[in-house]
Rosetta silent file (secondary structure, phi, psi, omega in degrees, C-alpha in Angstrom):
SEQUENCE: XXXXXXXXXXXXXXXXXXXXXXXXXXXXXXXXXXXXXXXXXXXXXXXXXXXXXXXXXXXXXXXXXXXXXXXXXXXXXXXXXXXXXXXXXXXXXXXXXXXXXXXXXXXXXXXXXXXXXXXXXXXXXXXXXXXXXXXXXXXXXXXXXXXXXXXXXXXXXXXXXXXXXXXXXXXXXXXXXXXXXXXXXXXXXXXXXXXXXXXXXXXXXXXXXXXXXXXXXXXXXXXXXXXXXXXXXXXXXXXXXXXXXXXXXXXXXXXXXXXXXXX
SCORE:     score description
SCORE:     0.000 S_00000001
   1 L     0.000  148.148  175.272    0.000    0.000    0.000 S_00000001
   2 L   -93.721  175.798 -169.402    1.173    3.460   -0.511 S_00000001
   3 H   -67.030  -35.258  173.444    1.353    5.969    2.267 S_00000001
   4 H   -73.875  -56.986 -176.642   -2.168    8.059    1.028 S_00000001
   5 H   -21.496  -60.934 -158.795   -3.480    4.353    1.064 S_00000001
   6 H   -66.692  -53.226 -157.542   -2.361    3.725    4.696 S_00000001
   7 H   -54.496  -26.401  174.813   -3.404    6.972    5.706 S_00000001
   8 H   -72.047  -50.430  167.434   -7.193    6.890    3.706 S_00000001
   9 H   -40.249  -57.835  149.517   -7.471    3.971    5.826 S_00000001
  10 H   -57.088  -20.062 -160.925   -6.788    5.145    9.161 S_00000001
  11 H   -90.662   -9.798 -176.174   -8.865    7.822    8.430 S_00000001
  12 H   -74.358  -36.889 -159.338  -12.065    5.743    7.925 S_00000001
  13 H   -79.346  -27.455 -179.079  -11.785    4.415   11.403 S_00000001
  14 H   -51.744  -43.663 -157.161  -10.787    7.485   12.539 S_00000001
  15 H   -97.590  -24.011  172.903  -13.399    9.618   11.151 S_00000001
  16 H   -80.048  -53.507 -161.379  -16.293    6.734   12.954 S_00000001
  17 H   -54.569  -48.256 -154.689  -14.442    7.150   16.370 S_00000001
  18 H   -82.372  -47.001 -172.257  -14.588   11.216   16.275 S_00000001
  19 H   -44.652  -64.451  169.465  -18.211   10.650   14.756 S_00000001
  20 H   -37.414  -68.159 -169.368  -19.170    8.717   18.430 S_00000001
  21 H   -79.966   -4.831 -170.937  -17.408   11.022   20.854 S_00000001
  22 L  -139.988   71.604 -173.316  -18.373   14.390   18.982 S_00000001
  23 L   -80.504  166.183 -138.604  -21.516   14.008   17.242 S_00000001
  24 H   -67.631  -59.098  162.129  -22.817   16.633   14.464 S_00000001
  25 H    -2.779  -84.109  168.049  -25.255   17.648   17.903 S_00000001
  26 H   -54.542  -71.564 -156.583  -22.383   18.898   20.136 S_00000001
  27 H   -93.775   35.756  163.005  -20.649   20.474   16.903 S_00000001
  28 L  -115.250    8.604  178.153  -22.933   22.657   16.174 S_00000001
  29 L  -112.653  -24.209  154.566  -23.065   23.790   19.342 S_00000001
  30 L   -22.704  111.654  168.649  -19.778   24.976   19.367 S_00000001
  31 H   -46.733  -40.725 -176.899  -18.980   28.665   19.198 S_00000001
  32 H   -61.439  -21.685 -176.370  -16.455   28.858   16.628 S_00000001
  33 H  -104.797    6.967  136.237  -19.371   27.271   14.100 S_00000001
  34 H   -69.868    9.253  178.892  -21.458   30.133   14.141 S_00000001
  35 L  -108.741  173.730 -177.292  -18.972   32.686   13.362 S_00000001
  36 L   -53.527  134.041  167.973  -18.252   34.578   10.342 S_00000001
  37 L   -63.601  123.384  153.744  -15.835   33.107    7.559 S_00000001
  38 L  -103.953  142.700 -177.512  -12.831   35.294    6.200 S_00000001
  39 L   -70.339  136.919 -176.599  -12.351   34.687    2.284 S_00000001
  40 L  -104.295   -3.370 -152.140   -9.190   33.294    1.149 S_00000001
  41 L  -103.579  -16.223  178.253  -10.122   33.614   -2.388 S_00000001
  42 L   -90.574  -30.767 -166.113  -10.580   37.803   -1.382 S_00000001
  43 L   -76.318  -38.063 -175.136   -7.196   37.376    0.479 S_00000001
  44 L   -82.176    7.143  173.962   -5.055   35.967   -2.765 S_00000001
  45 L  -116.632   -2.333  177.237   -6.294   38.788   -5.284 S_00000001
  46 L   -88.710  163.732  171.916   -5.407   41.642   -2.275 S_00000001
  47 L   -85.943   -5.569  159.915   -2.260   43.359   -3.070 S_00000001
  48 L   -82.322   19.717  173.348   -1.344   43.748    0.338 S_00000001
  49 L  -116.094  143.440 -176.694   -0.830   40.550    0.825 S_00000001
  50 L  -127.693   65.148  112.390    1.796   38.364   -0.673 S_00000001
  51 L    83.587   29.987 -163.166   -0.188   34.993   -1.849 S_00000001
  52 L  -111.133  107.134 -172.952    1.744   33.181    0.634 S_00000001
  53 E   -96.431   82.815 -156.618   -0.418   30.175    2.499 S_00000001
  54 E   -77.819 -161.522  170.454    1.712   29.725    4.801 S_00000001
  55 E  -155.878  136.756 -154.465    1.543   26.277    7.098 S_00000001
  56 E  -111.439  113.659  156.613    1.936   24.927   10.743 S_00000001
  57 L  -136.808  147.081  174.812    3.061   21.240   10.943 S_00000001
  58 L   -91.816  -34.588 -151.252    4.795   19.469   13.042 S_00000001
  59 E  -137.408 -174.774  170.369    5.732   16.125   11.519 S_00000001
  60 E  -167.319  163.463 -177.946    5.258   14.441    7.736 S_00000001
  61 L   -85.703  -17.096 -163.420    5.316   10.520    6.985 S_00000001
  62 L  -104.985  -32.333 -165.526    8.258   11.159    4.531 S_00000001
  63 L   -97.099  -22.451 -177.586   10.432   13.609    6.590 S_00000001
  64 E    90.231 -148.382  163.495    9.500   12.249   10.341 S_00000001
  65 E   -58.514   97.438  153.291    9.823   14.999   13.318 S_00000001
  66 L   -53.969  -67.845 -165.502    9.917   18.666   11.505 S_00000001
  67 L  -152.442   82.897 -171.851    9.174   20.778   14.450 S_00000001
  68 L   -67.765  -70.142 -156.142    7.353   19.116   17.635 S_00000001
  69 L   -28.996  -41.887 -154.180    8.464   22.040   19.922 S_00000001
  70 L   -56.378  162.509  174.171    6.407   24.922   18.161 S_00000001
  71 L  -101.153  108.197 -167.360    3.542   27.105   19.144 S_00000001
  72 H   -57.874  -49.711  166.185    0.854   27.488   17.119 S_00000001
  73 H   -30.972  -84.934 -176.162   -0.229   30.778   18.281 S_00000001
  74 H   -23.395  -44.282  172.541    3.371   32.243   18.519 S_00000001
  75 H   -87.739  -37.211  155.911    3.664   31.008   14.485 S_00000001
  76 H   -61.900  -21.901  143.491    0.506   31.652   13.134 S_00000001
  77 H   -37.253  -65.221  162.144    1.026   35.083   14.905 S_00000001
  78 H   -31.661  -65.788  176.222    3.990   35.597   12.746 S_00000001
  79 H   -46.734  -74.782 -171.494    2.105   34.515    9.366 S_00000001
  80 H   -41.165  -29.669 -167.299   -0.739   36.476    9.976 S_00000001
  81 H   -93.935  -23.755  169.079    1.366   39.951   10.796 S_00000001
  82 L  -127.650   65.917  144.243    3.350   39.901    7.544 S_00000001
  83 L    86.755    0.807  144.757    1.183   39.805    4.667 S_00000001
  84 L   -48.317  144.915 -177.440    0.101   36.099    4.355 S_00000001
  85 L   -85.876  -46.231 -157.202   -2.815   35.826    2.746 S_00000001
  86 E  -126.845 -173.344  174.002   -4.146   32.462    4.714 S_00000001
  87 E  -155.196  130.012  162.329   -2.438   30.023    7.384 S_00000001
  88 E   -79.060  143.736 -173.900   -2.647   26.455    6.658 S_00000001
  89 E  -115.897  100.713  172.254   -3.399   23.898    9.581 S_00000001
  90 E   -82.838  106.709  174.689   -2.198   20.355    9.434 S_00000001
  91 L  -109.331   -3.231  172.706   -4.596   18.579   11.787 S_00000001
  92 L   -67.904  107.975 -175.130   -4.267   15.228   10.783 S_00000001
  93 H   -65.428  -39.507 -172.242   -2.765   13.701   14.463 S_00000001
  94 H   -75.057  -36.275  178.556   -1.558    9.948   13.413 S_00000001
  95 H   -99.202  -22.157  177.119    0.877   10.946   10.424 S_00000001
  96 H   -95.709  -23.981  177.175    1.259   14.701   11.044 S_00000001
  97 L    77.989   29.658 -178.832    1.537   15.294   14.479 S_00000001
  98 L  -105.135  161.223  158.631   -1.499   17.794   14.156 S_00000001
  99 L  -158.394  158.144  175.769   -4.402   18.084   16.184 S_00000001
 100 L   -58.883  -10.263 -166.102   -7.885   19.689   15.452 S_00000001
 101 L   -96.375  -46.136  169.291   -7.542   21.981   18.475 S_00000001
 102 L   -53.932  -13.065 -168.755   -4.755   23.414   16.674 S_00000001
 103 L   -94.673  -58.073  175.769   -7.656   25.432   14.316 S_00000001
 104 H   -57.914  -31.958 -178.067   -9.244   27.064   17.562 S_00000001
 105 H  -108.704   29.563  176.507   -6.041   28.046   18.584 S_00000001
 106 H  -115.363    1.895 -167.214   -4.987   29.643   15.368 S_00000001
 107 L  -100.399   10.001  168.653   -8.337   31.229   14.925 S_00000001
 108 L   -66.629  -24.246  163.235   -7.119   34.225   16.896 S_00000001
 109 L   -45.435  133.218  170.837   -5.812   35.477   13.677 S_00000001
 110 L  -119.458   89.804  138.516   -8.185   37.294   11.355 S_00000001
 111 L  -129.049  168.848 -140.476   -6.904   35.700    7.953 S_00000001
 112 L  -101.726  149.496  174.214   -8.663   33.221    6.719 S_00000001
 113 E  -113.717  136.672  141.755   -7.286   29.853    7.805 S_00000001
 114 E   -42.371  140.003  175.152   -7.222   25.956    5.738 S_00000001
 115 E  -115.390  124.737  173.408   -7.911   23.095    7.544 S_00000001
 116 E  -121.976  120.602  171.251   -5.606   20.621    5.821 S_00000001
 117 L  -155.043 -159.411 -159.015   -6.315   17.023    6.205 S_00000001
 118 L   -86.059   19.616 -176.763   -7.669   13.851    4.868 S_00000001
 119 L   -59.584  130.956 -176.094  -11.764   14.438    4.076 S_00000001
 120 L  -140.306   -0.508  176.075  -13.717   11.448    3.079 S_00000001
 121 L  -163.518  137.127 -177.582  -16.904   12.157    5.103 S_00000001
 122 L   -49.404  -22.083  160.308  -19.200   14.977    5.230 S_00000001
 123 H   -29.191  -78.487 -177.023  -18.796   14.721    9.012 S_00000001
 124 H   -47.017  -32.757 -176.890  -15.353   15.903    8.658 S_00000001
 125 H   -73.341  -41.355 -178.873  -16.852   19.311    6.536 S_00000001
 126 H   -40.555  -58.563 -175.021  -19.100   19.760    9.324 S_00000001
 127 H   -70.856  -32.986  169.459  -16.625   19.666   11.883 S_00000001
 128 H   -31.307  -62.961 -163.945  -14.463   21.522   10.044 S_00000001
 129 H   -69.630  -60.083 -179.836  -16.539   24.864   10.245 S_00000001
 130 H   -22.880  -51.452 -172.473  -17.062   23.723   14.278 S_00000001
 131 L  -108.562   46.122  152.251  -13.101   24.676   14.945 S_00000001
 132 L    60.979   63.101  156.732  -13.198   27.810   13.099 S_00000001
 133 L   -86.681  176.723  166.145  -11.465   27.039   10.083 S_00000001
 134 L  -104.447  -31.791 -166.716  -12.469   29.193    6.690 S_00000001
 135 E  -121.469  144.382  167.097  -11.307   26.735    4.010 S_00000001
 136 E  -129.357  142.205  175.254  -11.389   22.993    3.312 S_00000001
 137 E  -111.094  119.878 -164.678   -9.247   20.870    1.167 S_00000001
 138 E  -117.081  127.863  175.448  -10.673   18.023   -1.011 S_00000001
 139 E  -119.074  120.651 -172.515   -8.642   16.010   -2.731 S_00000001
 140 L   -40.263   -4.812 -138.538   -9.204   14.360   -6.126 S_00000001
 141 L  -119.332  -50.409  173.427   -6.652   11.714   -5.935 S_00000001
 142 L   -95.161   18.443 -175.392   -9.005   10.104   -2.927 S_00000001
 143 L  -142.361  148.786 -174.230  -12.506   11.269   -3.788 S_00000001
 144 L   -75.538  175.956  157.095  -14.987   10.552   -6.661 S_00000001
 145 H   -78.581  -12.892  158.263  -16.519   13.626   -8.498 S_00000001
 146 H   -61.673  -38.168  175.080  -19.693   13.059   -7.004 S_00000001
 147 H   -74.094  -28.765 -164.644  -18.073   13.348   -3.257 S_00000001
 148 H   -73.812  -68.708 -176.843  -16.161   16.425   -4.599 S_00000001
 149 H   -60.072  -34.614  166.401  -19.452   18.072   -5.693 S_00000001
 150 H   -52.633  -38.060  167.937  -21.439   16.648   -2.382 S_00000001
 151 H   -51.155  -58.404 -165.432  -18.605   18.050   -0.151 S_00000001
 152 H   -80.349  -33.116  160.593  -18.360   21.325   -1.686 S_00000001
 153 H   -62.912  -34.055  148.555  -22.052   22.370   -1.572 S_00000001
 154 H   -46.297  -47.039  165.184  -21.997   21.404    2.352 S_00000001
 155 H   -76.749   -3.589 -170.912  -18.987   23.967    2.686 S_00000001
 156 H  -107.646  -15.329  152.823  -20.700   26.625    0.895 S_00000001
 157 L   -69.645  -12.409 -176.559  -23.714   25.958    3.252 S_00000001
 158 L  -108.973  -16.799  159.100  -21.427   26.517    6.007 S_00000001
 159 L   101.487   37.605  -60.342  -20.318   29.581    4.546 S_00000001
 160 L   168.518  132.684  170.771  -16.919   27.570    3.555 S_00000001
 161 L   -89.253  163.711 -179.067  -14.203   28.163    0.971 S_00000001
 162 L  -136.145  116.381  174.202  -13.384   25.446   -1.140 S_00000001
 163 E  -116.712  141.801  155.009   -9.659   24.185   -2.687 S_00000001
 164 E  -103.662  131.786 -154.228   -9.705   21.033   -4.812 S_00000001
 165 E   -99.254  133.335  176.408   -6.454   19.708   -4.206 S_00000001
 166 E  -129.558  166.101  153.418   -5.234   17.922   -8.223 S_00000001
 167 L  -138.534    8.584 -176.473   -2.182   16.365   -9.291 S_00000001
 168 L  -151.063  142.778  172.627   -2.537   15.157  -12.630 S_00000001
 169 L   -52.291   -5.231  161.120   -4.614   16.211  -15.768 S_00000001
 170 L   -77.167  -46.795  164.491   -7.170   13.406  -15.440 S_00000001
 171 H   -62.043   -3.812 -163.836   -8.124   15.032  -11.964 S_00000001
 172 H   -88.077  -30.699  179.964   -8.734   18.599  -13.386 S_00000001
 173 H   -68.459   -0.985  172.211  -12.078   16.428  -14.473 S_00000001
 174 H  -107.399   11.537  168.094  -13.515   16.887  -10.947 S_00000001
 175 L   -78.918  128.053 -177.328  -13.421   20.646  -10.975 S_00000001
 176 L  -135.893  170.457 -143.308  -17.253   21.867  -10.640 S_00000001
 177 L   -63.135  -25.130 -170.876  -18.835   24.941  -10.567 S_00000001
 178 L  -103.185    9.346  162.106  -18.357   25.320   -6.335 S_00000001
 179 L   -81.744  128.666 -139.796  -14.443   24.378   -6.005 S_00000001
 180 L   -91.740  -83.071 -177.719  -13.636   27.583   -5.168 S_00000001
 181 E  -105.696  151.546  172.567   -9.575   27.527   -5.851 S_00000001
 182 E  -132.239  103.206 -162.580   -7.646   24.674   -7.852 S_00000001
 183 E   -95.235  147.501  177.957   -4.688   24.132   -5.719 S_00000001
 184 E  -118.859  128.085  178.760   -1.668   21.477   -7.614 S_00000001
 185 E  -106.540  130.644  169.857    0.070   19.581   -5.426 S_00000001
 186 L   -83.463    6.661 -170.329    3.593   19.193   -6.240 S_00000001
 187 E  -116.058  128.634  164.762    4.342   16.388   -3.563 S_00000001
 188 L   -74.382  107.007 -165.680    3.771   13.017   -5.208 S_00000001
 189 L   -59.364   -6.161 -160.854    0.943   11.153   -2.848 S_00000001
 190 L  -122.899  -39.313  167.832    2.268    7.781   -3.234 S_00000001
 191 L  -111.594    4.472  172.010    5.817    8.593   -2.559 S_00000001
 192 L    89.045   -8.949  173.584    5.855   12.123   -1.293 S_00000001
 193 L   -78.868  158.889  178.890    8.739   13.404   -3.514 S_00000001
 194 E  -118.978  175.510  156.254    8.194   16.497   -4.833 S_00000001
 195 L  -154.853  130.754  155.302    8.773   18.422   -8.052 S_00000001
 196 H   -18.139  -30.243  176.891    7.911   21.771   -9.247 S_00000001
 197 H   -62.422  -27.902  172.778    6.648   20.089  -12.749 S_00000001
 198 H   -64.554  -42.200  172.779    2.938   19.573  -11.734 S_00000001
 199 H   -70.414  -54.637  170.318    2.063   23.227  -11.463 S_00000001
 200 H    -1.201  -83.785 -152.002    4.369   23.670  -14.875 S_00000001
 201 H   -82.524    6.110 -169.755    2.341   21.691  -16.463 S_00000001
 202 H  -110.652  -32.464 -162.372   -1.440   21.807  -15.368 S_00000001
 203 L   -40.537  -25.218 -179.920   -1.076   26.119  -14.851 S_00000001
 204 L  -124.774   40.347  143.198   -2.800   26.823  -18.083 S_00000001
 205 L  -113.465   30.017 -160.766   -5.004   23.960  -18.164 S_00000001
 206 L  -117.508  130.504 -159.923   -7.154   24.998  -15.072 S_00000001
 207 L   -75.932  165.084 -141.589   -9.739   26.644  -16.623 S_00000001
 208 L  -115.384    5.935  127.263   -8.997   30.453  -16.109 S_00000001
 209 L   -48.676  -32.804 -173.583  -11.854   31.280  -13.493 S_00000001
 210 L  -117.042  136.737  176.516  -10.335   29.863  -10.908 S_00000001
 211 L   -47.731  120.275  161.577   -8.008   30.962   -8.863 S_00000001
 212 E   -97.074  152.187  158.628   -5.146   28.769   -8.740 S_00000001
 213 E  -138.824  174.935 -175.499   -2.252   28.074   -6.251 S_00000001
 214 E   -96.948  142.149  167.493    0.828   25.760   -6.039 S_00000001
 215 E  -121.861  154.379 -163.259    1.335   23.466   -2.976 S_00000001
 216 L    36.749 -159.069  133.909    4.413   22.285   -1.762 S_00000001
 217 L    89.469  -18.618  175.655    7.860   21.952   -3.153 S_00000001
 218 L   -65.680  110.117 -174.645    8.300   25.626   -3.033 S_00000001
 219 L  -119.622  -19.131 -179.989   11.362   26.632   -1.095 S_00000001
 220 L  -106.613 -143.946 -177.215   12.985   30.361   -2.698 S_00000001
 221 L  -101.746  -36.529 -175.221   11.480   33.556   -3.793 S_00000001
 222 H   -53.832  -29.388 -169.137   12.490   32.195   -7.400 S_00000001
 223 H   -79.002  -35.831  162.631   10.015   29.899   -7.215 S_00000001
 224 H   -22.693  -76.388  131.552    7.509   32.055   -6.361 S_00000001
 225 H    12.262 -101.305  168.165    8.576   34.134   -9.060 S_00000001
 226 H   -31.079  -89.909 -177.037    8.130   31.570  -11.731 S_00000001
 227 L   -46.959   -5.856  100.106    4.677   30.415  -10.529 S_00000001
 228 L   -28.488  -63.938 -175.282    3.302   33.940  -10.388 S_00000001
 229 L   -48.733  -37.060 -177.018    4.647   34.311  -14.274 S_00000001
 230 L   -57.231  -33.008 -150.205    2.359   30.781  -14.374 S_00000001
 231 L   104.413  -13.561 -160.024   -0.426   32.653  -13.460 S_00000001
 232 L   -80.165  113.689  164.401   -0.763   30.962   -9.684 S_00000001
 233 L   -86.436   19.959 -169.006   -2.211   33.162   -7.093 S_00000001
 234 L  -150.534  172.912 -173.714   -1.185   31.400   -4.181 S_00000001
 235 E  -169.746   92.296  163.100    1.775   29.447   -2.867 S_00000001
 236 E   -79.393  126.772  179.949    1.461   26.965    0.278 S_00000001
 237 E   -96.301   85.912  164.667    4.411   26.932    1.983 S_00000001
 238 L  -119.102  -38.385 -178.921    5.345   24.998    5.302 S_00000001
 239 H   -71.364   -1.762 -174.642    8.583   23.127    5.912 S_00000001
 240 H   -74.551  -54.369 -171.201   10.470   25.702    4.617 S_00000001
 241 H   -59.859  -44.807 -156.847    9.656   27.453    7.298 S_00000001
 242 H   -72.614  -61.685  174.020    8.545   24.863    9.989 S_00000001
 243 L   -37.969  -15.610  175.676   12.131   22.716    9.735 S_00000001
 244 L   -71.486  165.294  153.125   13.654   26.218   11.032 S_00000001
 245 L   -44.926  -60.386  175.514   14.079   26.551   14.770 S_00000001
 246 L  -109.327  106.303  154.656   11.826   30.055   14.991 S_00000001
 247 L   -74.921 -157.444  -18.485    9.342   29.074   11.765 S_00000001
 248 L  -101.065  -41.128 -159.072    7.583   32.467   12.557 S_00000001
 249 H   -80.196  -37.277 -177.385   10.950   34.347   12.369 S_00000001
 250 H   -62.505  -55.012 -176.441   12.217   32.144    9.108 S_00000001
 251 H   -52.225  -84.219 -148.936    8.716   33.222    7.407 S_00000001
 252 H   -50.889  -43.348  172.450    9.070   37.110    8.460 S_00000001
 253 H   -46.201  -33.247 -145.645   13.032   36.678    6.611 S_00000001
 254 H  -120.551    0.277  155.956   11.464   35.410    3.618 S_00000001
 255 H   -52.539  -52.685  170.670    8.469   37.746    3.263 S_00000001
 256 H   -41.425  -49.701 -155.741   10.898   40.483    3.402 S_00000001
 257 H   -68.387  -29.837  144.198   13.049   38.945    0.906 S_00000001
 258 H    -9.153  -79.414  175.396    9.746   38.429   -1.055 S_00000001
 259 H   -66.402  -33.702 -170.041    8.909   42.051   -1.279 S_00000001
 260 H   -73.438  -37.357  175.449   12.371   43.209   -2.013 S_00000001
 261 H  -108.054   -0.865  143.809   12.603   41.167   -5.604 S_00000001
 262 H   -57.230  -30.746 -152.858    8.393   42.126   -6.260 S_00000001
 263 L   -71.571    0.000    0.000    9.472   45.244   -6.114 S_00000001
């Protein structure tokens, strides 16, 4: 089995357990899932912002222990103060070292944050909204286009952003009218290496409504650079940062350096 394999697995049982102790009941009762949504899709077209998603994880299946120590406030504090447009969330706990708790305490921020994990049940979209996130990430490579379109009309009832996560031109067939953003992941799901070539090549076949952005593999300004030239209005970022000691301080370095060759 490959590693999205193991992990789509865990996640069924996973996703029953959380279903038991936290039912839809209870998460709607929540504070965080009455409040207002900020738009990520408003945040990557302002110009005061520099299209930078940035992301808090601690761990990866391919890399091991990134960054256990960090503080999600304290980093997401960071993001939020120099001109990211969103902060990403890793909450998946068995392979990531995330936890869902991690959303509530990143929601102090007011850019709009991603919840990035593993959804395979509407449960999870529900829940989603419950711990203040803004955004959800669906990804073709583990969902039919009927769950892609079932999913995404539940987040837009929840007042919910939408990225469909693709990595190959057969998945670009599960873009519908309510995926929001079409993000290309540049980390290969079955072994996790990445390359830069997937955004290459998909940037001008995503039909040219939607906001696109690049995920992973990005590590300079050049790259940026390039993928902005692509057309991409977004760029998730995290180990670059997160593998530092101070990720909040490595991010503020590389914003800077950011604006200095936009210029």
């Amino acid at each position: 089995m490959s590693i999205l394999s193991d992990i789509v697995a865990f996640k069924k049982t996973e996703v029953e357990n959380r279903k038991q102790s936290m039912p839809v009941a209870k998460l709607e009762k929540l504070p965080l899932y009455h409040s207002v949504s900020y738009s990520l899709k408003r945040a990557l077209v302002d110009a005061r912002k520099n299209g930078i998603i940035a992301e808090f994880k601690r761990r990866s299946p391919s890399k091991g222990a990134i960054n256990e120590q960090a503080l999600v406030t304290r980093v997401t504090e960071a993001y939020a103060s120099n001109q990211a447009a969103g902060i990403s969330i890793l909450t998946d706990s068995q392979f990531f070292g995330g936890s869902i708790d991690d959303l509530v305490s990143a929601r102090v921020n007011e850019v709009p944050i991603l919840r990035k994990d593993f959804i395979i049940d509407p449960y999870q979209v529900i829940e989603t909204k419950a711990y203040g996130a803004d955004v959800i990430l669906l990804i073709a490579a583990i969902l039919s286009t009927e769950q892609v379109k079932e999913f995404s009309s539940l987040a837009h009832e929840l007042g919910l952003e939408v990225i469909l996560e693709v990595h190959n031109e057969e998945e670009l067939g599960h873009i519908g009218e309510r995926t929001d953003i079409i993000g290309v992941n540049n980390r290969d799901l079955a072994t996790f290496e990445t390359s830069l070539e997937p955004s290459i090549h998909l940037a001008h076949l995503i039909p040219p409504a939607k906001l696109k952005i690049s995920e992973s593999g990005i590590s300079t300004t050049k790259d940026i650079l390039l993928l902005r030239q692509l057309g991409y209005n977004g760029f998730l970022m995290g180990e670059t940062f997160m593998k530092q000691e101070d990720p909040g301080l490595a991010y503020m370095k590389f914003a800077a350096a950011l604006n200095e060759e936009s210029i």
